[in-house]
Each structure stands twice: as C-alpha cells, then as structure tokens.
Short mmCIF file of C-alpha atoms in Angstrom, two decimals:
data_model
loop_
_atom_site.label_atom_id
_atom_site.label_comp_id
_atom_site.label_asym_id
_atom_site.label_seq_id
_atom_site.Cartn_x
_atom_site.Cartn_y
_atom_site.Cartn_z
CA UNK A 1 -17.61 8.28 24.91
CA UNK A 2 -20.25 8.15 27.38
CA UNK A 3 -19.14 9.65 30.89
CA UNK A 4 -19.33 8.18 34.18
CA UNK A 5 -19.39 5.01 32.24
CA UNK A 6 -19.92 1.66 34.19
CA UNK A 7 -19.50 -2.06 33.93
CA UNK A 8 -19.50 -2.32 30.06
CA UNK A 9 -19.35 0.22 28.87
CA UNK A 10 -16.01 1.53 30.77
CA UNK A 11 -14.47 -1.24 29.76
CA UNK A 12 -15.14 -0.66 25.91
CA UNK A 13 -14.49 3.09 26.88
CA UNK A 14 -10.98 2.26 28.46
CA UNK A 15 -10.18 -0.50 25.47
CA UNK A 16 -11.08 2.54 22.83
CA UNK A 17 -8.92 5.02 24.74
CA UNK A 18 -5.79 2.72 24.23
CA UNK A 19 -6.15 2.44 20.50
CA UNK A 20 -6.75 6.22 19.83
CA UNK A 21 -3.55 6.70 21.97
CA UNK A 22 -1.99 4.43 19.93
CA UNK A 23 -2.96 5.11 16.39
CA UNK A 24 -1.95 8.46 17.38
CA UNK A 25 1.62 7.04 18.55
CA UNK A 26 1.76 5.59 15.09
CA UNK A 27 1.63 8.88 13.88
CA UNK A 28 4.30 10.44 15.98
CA UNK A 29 6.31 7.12 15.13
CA UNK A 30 5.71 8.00 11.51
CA UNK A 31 7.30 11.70 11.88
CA UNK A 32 10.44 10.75 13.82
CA UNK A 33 11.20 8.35 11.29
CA UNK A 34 11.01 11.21 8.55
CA UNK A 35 13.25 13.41 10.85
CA UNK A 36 15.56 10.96 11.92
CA UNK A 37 15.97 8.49 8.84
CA UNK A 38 19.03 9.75 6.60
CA UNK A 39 17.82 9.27 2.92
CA UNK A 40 14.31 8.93 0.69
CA UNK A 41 13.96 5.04 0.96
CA UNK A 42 13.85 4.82 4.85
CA UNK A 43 12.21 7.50 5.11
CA UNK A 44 8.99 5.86 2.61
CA UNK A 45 9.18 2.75 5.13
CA UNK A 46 8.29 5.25 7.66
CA UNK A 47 5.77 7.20 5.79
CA UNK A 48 3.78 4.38 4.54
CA UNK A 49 3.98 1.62 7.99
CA UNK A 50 3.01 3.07 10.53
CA UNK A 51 0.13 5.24 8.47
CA UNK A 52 -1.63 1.43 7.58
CA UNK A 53 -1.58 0.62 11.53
CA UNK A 54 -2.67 3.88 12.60
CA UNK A 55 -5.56 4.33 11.11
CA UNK A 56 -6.93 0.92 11.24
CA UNK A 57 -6.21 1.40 15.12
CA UNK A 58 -8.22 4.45 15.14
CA UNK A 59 -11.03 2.81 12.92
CA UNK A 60 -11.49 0.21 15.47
CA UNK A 61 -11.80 2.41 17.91
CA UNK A 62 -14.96 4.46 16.20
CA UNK A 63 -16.08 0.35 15.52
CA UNK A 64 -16.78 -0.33 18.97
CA UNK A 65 -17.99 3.28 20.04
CA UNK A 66 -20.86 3.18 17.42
CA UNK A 67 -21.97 -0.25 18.62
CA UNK A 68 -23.95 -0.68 15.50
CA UNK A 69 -23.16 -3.98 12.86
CA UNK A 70 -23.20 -1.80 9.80
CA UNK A 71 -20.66 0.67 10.89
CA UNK A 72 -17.53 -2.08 10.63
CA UNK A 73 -18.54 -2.49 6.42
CA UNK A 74 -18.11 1.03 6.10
CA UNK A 75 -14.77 1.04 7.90
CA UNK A 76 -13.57 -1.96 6.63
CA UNK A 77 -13.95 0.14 3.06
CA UNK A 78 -12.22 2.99 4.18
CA UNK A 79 -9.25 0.95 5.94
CA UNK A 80 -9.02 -1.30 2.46
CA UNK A 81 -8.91 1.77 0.15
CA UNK A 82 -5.93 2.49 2.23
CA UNK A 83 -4.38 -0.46 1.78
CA UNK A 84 -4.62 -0.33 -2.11
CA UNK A 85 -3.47 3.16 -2.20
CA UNK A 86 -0.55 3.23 0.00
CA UNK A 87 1.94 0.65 -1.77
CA UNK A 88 0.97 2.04 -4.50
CA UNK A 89 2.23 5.56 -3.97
CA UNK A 90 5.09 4.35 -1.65
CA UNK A 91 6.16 2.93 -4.85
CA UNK A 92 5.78 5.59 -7.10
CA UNK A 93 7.79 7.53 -5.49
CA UNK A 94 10.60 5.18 -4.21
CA UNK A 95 11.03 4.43 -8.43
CA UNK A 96 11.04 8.20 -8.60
CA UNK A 97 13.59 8.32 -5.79
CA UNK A 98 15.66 5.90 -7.64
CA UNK A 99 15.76 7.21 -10.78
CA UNK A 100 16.39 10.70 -9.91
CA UNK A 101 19.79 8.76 -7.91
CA UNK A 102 17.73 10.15 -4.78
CA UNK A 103 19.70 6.62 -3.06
CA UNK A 104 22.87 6.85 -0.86
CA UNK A 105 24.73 4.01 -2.25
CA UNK A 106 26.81 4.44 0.79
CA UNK A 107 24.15 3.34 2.91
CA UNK A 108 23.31 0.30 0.67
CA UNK A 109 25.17 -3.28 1.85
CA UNK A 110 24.28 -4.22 -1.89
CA UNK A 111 22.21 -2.93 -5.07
CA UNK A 112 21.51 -5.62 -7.49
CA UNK A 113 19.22 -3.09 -9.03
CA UNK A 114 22.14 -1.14 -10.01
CA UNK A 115 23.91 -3.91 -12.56
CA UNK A 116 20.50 -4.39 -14.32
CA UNK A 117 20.14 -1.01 -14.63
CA UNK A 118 23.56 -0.71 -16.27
CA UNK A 119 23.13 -3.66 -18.47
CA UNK A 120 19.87 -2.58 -19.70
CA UNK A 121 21.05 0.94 -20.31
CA UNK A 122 22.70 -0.20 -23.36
CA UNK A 123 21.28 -2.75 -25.16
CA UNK A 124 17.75 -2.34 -24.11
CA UNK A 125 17.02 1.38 -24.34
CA UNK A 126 15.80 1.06 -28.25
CA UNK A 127 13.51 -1.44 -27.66
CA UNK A 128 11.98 -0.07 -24.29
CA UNK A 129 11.87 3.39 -25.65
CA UNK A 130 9.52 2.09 -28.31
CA UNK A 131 7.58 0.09 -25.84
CA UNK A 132 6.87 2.87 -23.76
CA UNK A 133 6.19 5.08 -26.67
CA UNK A 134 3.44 2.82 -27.62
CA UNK A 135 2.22 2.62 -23.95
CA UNK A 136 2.56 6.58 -23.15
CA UNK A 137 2.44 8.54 -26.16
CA UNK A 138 3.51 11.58 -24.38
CA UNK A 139 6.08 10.14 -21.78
CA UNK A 140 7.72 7.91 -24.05
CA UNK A 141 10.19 10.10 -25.99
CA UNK A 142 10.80 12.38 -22.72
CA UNK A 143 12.46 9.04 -21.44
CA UNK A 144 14.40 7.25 -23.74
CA UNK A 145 17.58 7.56 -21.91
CA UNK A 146 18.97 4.80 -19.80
CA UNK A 147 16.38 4.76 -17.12
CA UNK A 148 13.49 4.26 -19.36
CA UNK A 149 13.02 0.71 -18.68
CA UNK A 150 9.88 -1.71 -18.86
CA UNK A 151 8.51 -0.28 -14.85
CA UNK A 152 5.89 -1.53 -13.12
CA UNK A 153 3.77 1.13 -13.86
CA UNK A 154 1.53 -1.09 -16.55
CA UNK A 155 0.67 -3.62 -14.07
CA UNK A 156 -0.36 -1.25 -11.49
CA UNK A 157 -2.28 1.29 -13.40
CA UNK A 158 -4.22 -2.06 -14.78
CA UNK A 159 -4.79 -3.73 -11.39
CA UNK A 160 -4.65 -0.86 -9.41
CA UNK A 161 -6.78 0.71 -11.33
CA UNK A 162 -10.50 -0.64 -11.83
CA UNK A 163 -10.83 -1.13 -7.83
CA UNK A 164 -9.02 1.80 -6.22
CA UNK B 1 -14.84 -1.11 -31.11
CA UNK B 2 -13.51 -4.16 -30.33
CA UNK B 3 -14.13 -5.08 -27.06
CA UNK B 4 -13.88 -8.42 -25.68
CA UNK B 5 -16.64 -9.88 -24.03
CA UNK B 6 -16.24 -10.34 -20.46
CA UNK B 7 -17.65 -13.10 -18.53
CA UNK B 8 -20.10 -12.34 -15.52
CA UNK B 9 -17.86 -14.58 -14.12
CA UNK B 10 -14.93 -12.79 -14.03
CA UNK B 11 -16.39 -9.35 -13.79
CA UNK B 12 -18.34 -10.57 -10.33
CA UNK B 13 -15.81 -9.47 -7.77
CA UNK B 14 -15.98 -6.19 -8.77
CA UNK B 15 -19.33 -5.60 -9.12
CA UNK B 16 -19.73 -7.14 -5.88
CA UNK B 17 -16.71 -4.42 -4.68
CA UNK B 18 -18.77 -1.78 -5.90
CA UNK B 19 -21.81 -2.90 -4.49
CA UNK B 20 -20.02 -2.36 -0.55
CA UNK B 21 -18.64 0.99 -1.49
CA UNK B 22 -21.87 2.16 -2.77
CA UNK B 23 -23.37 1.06 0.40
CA UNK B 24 -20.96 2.01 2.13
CA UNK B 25 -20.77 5.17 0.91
CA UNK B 26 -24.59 5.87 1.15
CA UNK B 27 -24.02 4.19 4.89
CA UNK B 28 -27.04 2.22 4.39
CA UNK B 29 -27.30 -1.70 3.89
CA UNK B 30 -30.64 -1.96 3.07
CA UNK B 31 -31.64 -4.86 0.27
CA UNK B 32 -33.33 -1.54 -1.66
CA UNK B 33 -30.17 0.55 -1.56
CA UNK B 34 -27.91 -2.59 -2.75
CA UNK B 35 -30.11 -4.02 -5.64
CA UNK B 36 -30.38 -0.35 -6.62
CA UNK B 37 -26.50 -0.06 -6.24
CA UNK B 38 -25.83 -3.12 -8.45
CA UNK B 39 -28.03 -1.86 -11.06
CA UNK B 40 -25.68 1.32 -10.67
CA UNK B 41 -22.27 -1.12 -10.82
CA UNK B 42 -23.37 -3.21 -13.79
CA UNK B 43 -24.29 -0.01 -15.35
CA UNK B 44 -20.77 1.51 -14.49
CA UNK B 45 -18.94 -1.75 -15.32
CA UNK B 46 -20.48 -1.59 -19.25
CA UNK B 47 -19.77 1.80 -19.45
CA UNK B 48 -16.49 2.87 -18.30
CA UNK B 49 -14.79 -0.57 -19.52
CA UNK B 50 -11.72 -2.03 -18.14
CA UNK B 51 -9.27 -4.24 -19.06
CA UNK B 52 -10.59 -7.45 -16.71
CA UNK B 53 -8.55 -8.23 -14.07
CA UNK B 54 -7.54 -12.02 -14.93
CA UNK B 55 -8.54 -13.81 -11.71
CA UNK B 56 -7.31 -17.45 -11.60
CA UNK B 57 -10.97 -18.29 -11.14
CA UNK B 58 -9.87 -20.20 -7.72
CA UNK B 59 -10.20 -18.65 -4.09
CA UNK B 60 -8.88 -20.77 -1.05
CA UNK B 61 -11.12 -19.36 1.93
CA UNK B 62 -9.55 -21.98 4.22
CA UNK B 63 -6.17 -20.79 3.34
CA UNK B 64 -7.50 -16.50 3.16
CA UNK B 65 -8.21 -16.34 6.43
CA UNK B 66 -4.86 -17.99 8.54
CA UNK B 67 -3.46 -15.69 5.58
CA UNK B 68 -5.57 -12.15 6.69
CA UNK B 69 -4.25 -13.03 10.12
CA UNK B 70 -0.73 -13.56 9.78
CA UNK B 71 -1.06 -10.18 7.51
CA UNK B 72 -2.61 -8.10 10.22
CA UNK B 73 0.11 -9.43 12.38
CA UNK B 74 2.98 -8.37 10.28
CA UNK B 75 1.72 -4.89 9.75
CA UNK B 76 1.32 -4.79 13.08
CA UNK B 77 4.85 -5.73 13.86
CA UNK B 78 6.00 -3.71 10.45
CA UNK B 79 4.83 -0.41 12.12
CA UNK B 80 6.98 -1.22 15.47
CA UNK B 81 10.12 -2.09 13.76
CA UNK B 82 9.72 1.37 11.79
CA UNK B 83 9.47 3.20 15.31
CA UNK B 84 12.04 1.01 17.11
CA UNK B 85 14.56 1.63 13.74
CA UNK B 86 13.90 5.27 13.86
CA UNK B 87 14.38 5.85 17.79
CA UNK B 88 17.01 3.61 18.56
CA UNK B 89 19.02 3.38 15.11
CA UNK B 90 17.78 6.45 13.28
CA UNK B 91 20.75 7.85 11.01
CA UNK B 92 23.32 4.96 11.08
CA UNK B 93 20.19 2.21 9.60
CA UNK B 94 21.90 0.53 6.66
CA UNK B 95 19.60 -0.91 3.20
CA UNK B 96 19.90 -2.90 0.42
CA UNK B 97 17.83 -3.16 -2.83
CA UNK B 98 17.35 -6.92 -3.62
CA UNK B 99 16.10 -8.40 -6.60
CA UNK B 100 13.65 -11.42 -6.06
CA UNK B 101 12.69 -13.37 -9.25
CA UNK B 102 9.03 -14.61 -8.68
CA UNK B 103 7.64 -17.78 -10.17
CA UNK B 104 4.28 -16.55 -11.37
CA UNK B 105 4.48 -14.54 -14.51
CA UNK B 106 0.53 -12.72 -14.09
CA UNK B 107 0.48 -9.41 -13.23
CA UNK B 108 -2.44 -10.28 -10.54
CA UNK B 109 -0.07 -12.51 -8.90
CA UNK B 110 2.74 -10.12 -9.40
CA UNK B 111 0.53 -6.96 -8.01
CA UNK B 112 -0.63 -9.01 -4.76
CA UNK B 113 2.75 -9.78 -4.24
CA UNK B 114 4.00 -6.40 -4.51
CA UNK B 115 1.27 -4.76 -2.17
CA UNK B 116 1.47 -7.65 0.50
CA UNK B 117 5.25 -6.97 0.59
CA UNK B 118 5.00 -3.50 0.94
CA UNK B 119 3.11 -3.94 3.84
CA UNK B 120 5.29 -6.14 5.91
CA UNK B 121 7.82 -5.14 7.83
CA UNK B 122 11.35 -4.00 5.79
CA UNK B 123 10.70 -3.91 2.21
CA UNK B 124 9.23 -1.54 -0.61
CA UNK B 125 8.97 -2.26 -4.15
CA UNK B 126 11.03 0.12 -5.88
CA UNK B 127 11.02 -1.31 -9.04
CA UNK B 128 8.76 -3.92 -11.07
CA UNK B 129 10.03 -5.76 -14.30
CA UNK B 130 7.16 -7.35 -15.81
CA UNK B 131 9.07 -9.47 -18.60
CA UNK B 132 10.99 -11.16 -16.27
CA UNK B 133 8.36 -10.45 -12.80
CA UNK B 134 11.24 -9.95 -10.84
CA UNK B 135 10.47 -7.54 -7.70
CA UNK B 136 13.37 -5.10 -6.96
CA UNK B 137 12.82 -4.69 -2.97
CA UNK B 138 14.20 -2.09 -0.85
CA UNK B 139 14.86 -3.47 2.60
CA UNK B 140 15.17 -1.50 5.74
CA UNK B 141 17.71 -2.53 7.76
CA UNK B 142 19.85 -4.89 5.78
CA UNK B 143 22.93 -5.12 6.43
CA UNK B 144 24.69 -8.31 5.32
CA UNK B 145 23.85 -11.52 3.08
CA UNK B 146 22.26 -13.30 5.58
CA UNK B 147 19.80 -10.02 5.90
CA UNK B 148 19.09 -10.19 2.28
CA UNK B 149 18.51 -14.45 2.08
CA UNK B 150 16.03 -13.74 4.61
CA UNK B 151 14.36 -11.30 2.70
CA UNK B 152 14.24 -12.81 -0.60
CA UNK B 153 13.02 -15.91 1.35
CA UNK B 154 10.38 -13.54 2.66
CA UNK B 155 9.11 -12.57 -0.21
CA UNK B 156 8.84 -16.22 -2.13
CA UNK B 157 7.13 -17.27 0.72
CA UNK B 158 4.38 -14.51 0.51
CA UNK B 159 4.23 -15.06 -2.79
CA UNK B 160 3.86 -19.29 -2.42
CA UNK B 161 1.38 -18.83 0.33
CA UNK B 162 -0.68 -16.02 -2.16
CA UNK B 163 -0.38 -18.74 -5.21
CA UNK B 164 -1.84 -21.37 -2.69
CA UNK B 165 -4.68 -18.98 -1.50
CA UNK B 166 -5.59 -17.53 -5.37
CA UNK B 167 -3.13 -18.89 -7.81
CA UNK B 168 -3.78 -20.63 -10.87
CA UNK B 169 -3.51 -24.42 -11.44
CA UNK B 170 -0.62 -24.62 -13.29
CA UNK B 171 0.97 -22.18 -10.68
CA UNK B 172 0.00 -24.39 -8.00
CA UNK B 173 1.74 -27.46 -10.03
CA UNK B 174 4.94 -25.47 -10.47
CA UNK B 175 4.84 -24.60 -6.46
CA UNK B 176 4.64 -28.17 -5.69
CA UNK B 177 7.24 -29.48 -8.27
CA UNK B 178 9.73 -27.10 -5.77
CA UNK B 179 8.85 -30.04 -3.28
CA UNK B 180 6.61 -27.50 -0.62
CA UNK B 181 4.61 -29.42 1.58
CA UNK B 182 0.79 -29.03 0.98
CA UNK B 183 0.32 -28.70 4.31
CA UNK B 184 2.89 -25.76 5.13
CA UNK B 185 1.02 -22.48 6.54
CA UNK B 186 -0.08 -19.03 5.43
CA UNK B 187 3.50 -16.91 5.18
CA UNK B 188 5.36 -19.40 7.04
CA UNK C 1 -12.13 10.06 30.53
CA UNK C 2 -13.27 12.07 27.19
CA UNK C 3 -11.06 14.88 27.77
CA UNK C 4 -7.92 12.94 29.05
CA UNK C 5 -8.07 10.86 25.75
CA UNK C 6 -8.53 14.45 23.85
CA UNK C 7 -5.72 16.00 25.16
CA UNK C 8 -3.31 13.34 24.93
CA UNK C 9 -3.99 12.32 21.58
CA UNK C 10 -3.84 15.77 20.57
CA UNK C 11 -0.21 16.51 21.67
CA UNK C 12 0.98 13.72 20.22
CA UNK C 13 -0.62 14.67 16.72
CA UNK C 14 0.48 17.93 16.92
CA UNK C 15 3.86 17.10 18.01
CA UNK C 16 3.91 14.45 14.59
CA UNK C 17 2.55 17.16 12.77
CA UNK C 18 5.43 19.22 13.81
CA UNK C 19 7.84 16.98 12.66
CA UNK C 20 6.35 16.81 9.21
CA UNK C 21 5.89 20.41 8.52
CA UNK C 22 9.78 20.44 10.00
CA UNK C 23 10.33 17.88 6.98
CA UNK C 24 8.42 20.08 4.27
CA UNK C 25 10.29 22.88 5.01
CA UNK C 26 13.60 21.51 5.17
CA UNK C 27 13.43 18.64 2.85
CA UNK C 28 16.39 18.28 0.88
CA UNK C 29 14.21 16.58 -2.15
CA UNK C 30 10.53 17.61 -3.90
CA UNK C 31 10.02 14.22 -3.24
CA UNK C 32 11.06 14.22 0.26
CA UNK C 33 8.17 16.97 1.07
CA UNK C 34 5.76 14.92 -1.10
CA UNK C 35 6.40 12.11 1.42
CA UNK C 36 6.40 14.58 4.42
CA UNK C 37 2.99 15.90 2.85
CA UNK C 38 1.75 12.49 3.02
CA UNK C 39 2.39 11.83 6.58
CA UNK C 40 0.94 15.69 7.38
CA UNK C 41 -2.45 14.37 5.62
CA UNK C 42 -2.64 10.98 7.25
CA UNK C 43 -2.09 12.84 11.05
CA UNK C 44 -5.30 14.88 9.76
CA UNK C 45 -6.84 11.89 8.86
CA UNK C 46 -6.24 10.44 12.46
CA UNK C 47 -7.40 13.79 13.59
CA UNK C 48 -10.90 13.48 11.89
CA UNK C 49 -11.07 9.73 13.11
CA UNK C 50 -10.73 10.46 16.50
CA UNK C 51 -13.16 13.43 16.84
CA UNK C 52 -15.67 10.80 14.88
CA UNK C 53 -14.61 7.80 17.71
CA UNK C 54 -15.33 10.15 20.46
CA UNK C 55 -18.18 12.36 19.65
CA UNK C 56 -19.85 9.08 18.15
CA UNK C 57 -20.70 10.20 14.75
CA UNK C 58 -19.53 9.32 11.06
CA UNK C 59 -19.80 12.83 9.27
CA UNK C 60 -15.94 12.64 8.51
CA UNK C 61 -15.98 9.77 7.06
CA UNK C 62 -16.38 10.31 3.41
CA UNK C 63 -13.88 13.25 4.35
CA UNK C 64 -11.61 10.61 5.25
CA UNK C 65 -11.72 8.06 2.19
CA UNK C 66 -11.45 11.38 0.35
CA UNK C 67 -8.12 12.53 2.26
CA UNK C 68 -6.11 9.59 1.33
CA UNK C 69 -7.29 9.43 -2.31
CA UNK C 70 -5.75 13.09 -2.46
CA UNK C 71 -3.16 11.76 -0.84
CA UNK C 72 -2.32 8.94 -3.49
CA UNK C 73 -3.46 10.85 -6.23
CA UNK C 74 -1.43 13.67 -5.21
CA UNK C 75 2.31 11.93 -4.67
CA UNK C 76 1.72 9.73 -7.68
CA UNK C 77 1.53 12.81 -9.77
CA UNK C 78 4.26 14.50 -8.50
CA UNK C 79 6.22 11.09 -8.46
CA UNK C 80 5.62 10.89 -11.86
CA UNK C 81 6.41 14.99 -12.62
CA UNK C 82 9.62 14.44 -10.85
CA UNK C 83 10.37 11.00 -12.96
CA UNK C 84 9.58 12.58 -16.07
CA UNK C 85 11.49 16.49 -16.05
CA UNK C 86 15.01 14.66 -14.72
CA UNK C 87 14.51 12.12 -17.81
CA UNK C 88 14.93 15.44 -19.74
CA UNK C 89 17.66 17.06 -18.05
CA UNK C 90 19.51 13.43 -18.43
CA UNK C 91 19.41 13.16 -21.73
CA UNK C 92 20.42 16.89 -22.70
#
C-alpha cells in the first residue's frame, strides 16, 4: 500500500483495506461455525463457504494493488483451483461422515438417504461389491457390507481429475 | 494398448487450461512462453492419457456469463448465511438430506451440478448415485417440507440453467418438453 | 493506513485460528479435525494473501495454489482412510 496516498490511489487503498478485512472476517466466520455448529455436516457448510469467499476477497484485493493486467490470470487460476478442489473434498468427507453414522438423525427434519440406503443394503450389496471390486481392486472387498454402494467417487476422480 | 483416439476437438479445453496455468505459473504471458507451454500441454496430454472429459461440444457464452454472475452472487450470499446461521442459530440449526433426481444422465452434467451446488448457499453433496444421477444433498437449515421443495427446486434449476449454458441437444429437448420458457434466466 | 489494515486483519486471523486449533484438539471425530485442519490451512492461506496484497509482491503465490492442493489432497485421503477401516470394523 503506498502511504500518504492521494486522490487515486487512497481510494483503491481504502477499497483494498475493506476486502482484506473482510476475507479475513470470512475466516473468523468460518471458525465460529466449527465451534458453534453441533454435528459434522454443518460444520462442512462452514468449512468450505466462507473459505471460497474469503480468498477470492483477498485475491481481489492483491488484483488492484499490483495494478498490472497479467496479475488477475494468475489469480483467477489460483481462485478456480479452489473452486474445483473444495466441493470436492467437502464431499469426501461429508460421504465419510455419513457412512461412519457421523449424522445426528435427531437434528435431521428428514433423510431420504437413509431408506435407499436400507433398501440397497440388501439386495444390492452383491452386485455393487463386484462393481467396486472391478473399479478398486484393493477397496472393493474391504467394503462389501451395506454401505458399499455405487458413490460418486467414479465421476469425480474422472472429471475432477484431468483439470484439478 | 488400446486407446481411443481423441479428437483435438474435444481435448482443446484442456490444453487451452493448461496453457493459463503454465503461464500462470511461470507468471509470464508472453506469446514465447505460451507456444512453448502448449508444446509442453500437447506433450503432457499424449503422455499421461485421460479418459476425455465428454463435453457436449456446445458452450452458450450469452447464457455463461448472466450465469458466472448470479454464481458469484450466491457464494457471496452462501458465505453470509453460514456466519449469520452460526452466530445467531449456532447449536439449535436443524438439516435434512434430500434426494434430487436430475434429468441429465452424463457425469459432466452431473459433476457441474454437484460443484455449483456445493457452492451455493445450504447444500453439500453427500452422496452421488451415478445409475440413477440422483444428488443426495445435505441442506443447512431445513427444517420442514416447504424447506426441502425449495431446495430440490434449487437444485433442478441450477442444473436446467447449466444444461442451457453446456448441455447436450437432446438434453436441451428433454428441458423444453418440461414446458421451461426459452427465455427464463441463469438460476432463476 | 498499512499498519491499521495489518493489525486488524491479524487479530481476526488469529482469533479464527484459535477457534480451529480449539476444534483439532477437541474434536469429537478424525474427521472433525480433518475439517478443522482445513479451515487452519485456508486462515494461512489468507495470511500469505494479505502480506502479498500489502507488501505488493506475488512470491506466495505458488505457496498458495500449493496450500490448498495439500489441503484437498490431504482430507480426501483421510476421508477415504476413515471410509475404508469402519467398512472393516462393520463387517466383523
């Protein structure tokens, strides 16, 4: 930041000061919603939000203190790697949560997961066992209990994959 | 091996993907740096081979960019709803996980889908089936049946207004036998 | 100017980065820290952007892109550790 800035240039100066404040909110927002957020699932929405915002808030701010064109492709990469990896993890580990019965059903108004889960736990746990054997050669047999069903993971390793 | 042949085509967007992360990486746009940096990416792309990423071959600009807006918007009002749940709500929030059948049946279309929702304010993807592409969605702060309508509505509406920006023809067909207006707006 | 931003922005990090390591340590769930981890390496993140927006340079930025794909990489592993070791315990 230049100092004793005038006309422009403490505007841009005063305009970047409000984002850095507030990507930096976003990350205090982000921690009181892991203290104060009673099980895994709410606590992901607050993980994974508020991250996104912050740091595109705080990569705007570097944008218009470099004042140079090719800085913004740079950031735009860094802000969109970001954006592929986060739902991506946020997922992971909510299907982790939910198999490991990480969920308080008590906080649910409904679960419509649940009564597939159930259904499939019979009559589908041959078939998907095989799948995923032929999928993960080493994962398969470690879950061919009732929770081994067809997951997203195959779609997201494949489209996730070649550009993240 | 047997590897099919991709077409330039299709492969283009992520050489082109490469290309800006190369540059970007190397912080330097320079027409040297990025002719030498697709030489690098078609190099990289025959080499380390991927399954192609089956890309309906159509891209709506006109539609992308209202889209990219109303997106930025939403994760900016995602990230408040988080902090104004957490302050003011905190222990007592109540959620639901809500299954949402979606029309399209590619795993592009599917993915998308899955990231844009994750993204906007009160849902996660916990859980994908593929043979049916039906989302399982954990909402934040769901409490009744009207809560989950309007996120199930949510989330078919993302999903039209990503079939109208990149979907494939037949996709497109099956959006407007449903009776949506052409003219109806990014994630209305 | 420079050194109001600096301090403000600094409290509230380390205040959020308070709250995380609170998380970590009393996390009822692996997972739960994994998350809490994840937060604790996106408020370093923010810390590295901000030192870059004020002192006007980019050194941290490779640092950064580089944080949050040790981030992903990270809780997708342990998502999947997690996934895979109860599977075991459920069917014995």
């Amino acid at each position: 930041m230049t100092p004793n800035a005038t006309g422009v240039d403490a505007v841009i100066d005063v305009v970047t000061a409000v984002l850095l404040i507030a990507g930096a909110l976003m990350s205090l927002g982000a921690a009181i919603g892991l203290l104060r957020f009673p099980d895994l699932m709410s606590r992901m929405h607050a993980a994974t939000k508020p991250q996104v915002l912050g740091l595109f808030l705080v990569l705007a701010a570097i944008g218009l203190q470099m004042r140079e064109w090719w800085v913004w492709p740079i950031l735009a990469v860094a802000w969109i790697f970001q954006l592929l990896t986060v739902p991506v993890s946020a997922h992971m580990v909510g299907r982790a949560g939910y198999r490991t019965k990480h969920l308080h059903p008590e906080l649910l108004s409904t679960d419509e997961l649940e009564a597939v889960v159930l259904r499939a736990a019979g009559q589908r746990a041959a078939e998907k066992a095989q799948e995923a054997e032929s999928a993960m050669p080493h994962t398969g047999k470690a879950r061919n209990g009732g929770n081994a069903r067809n997951g997203g993971n195959g779609g997201n390793a494949r489209n996730g994959g070649p550009s993240a | 091996m047997s590897r099919k042949r991709i077409s330039f085509r299709t492969e283009l967007p992520l050489l082109v993907w490469l290309v800006v992360v190369w540059g970007a990486l190397w912080r330097d746009f320079s027409p040297g740096n990025l002719v030498f940096g697709a030489l690098i990416a078609v190099v990289v792309a025959r080499i380390f081979y991927l399954p192609p990423v089956e890309l309906s071959g159509r891209f709506n600009v006109l539609r992308a960019i209202p889209f990219a807006a109303v997106f930025l918007g939403k994760v900016v009002a995602a990230s408040f709803q988080v902090m104004y749940l957490a302050v003011f709500r905190g222990p007592t929030v109540t959620n639901a996980v809500v299954a949402v059948p979606l029309r399209s049946h590619s795993d592009l279309m599917v993915t998308a889908t899955g990231h844009v929702i994750s993204l906007i304010p009160g849902s996660l993807v916990v859980e994908v089936d593929r043979s049916t592409s039906t989302l399982y969605i954990h909402g934040l702060n769901v409490r009744n049946d009207v809560d989950t309508a309007k996120l199930r509505k949510e989330v078919q509406d993302t999903e039209a207004s990503l079939i109208r920006i990149m979907g494939t023809r037949a996709e497109m067909d099956a959006l407007r036998a449903e009776g949506w207006p052409a003219t109806r707006g990014a994630g209305s | 100017m420079k050194d109001i931003v600096l301090i403000v922005t600094a409290v509230i990090l380390s205040l959020a980065a308070a709250g995380a390591i609170y998380r970590i340590a009393v996390g009822p769930s692996l997972l739960d820290r994994v998350l809490a981890s994840d937060v604790l390496l996106a408020i370093l993140g923010a810390a590295l952007a901000i030192d870059m927006a004020v002192n006007r340079h980019l050194n941290n930025l490779v640092l950064l892109v580089a944080l949050t794909l040790i981030g992903f990489v990270g809780s997708v592993t342990v998502a999947r550790f997690v996934a895979d070791r109860r599977g075991q315990v459920n069917d014995s």
